């Protein structure tokens, strides 16, 4: 299994996010990718390489150009107008307000975001860009037929980022970029399976009206968990995309015994769809020890999770998403990949 990793992820190191009414140190921090790197190397999972630069085109295939330009330039504008501290938005659009893009910095920050937990720093664009390149490289490798599986060790994560918005620690939707690249390089139908604890609302939004990319997400019930306003079972897609989105909200406290049945149903749907390639949004925040999540998967369960996904028999790209119990994150992620390759 080929692994793609860029050290540029370190350029994203936000100081604080808003949690329980306090600014607390960011859960999404560089140590996450470092420990995953060490564990996949230790597990002998495959050669690890720095991604080739495929440019902005694969990113612009799923993200709005105005949004990409905003991400590239917002730090410079902020530094000049405000100063050298992390950017957090503080104004959003309520119902009956206008979805009109203001010219001001604060207006645009609110327009392009949806939470106060996702700081933009000096290196955010470069880090997110490098992560997107890892995902695009993994997809290109699968599309070439040279490998049946790959792992994009992306940081920051991506599945909460939509066409023109960021949030949930995500700026560029790495999994969506990979799925689109697989489509562009010949796969007629692609499935995205999201096993992160949180609903992959960005991925859902990007492919909402598309019938060629099936999006399936297993996650904590949004009635009681972030992102709250997306991820319900009755969200099925629209137009040509109707029926090509499947949400499986699961109760707080879900353990492997109940998770595996839901995963089996998700994989059945992917098989019925006729996907030629699979992108897995791999969050390990379903782990019992995760500091911000409330599922109960144990470390050996991640081997089972990987093996079950491997049973689908599809060319598969894993893309790293969440997981905040840093000490266990490396082993949990490596276990998924080890289970998948069948060792
Ligand atoms: C990629 C990913 O996993 N993003 C997750 C973003 C979650 N952001 C909201 C976290 C709020 C945690 N609040 C926990 C309260 C515990 N008292
Ligand atoms: Zn998550």
Coordinates of C-alpha atoms and ligand atoms in Angstrom, one line a residue, residues 32 157 159-160 168-170 194-200 219 226 282-286 290 292-293 321-324, ligand 2:
X32 CA -1.6 13.7 15.2
X157 CA -8.6 16.9 7.7
X159 CA -14.6 16.1 5.2
X160 CA -16.3 19.1 6.8
X168 CA -14.7 21.3 11.6
X169 CA -10.9 21.8 11.3
X170 CA -11.2 21.3 7.6
X194 CA -17.0 8.2 5.7
X195 CA -16.3 6.4 9.0
X196 CA -15.2 9.5 10.9
X197 CA -17.3 10.0 14.1
X198 CA -18.7 13.2 12.7
X199 CA -21.0 13.5 9.7
X200 CA -19.1 14.3 6.5
X219 CA -21.6 9.0 12.3
X226 CA -21.6 18.2 15.7
X282 CA -10.9 7.6 7.8
X283 CA -11.4 9.2 11.1
X284 CA -10.4 7.3 14.2
X285 CA -12.4 9.6 16.6
X286 CA -14.8 6.6 17.0
X290 CA -11.3 10.1 22.1
X292 CA -14.3 15.0 22.0
X293 CA -16.3 12.0 20.9
X321 CA -9.8 12.7 8.8
X322 CA -10.3 13.1 12.6
X323 CA -9.1 11.3 15.7
X324 CA -7.9 13.2 18.7
Ligands
LIG2 ZN1 -14.5 13.7 13.3

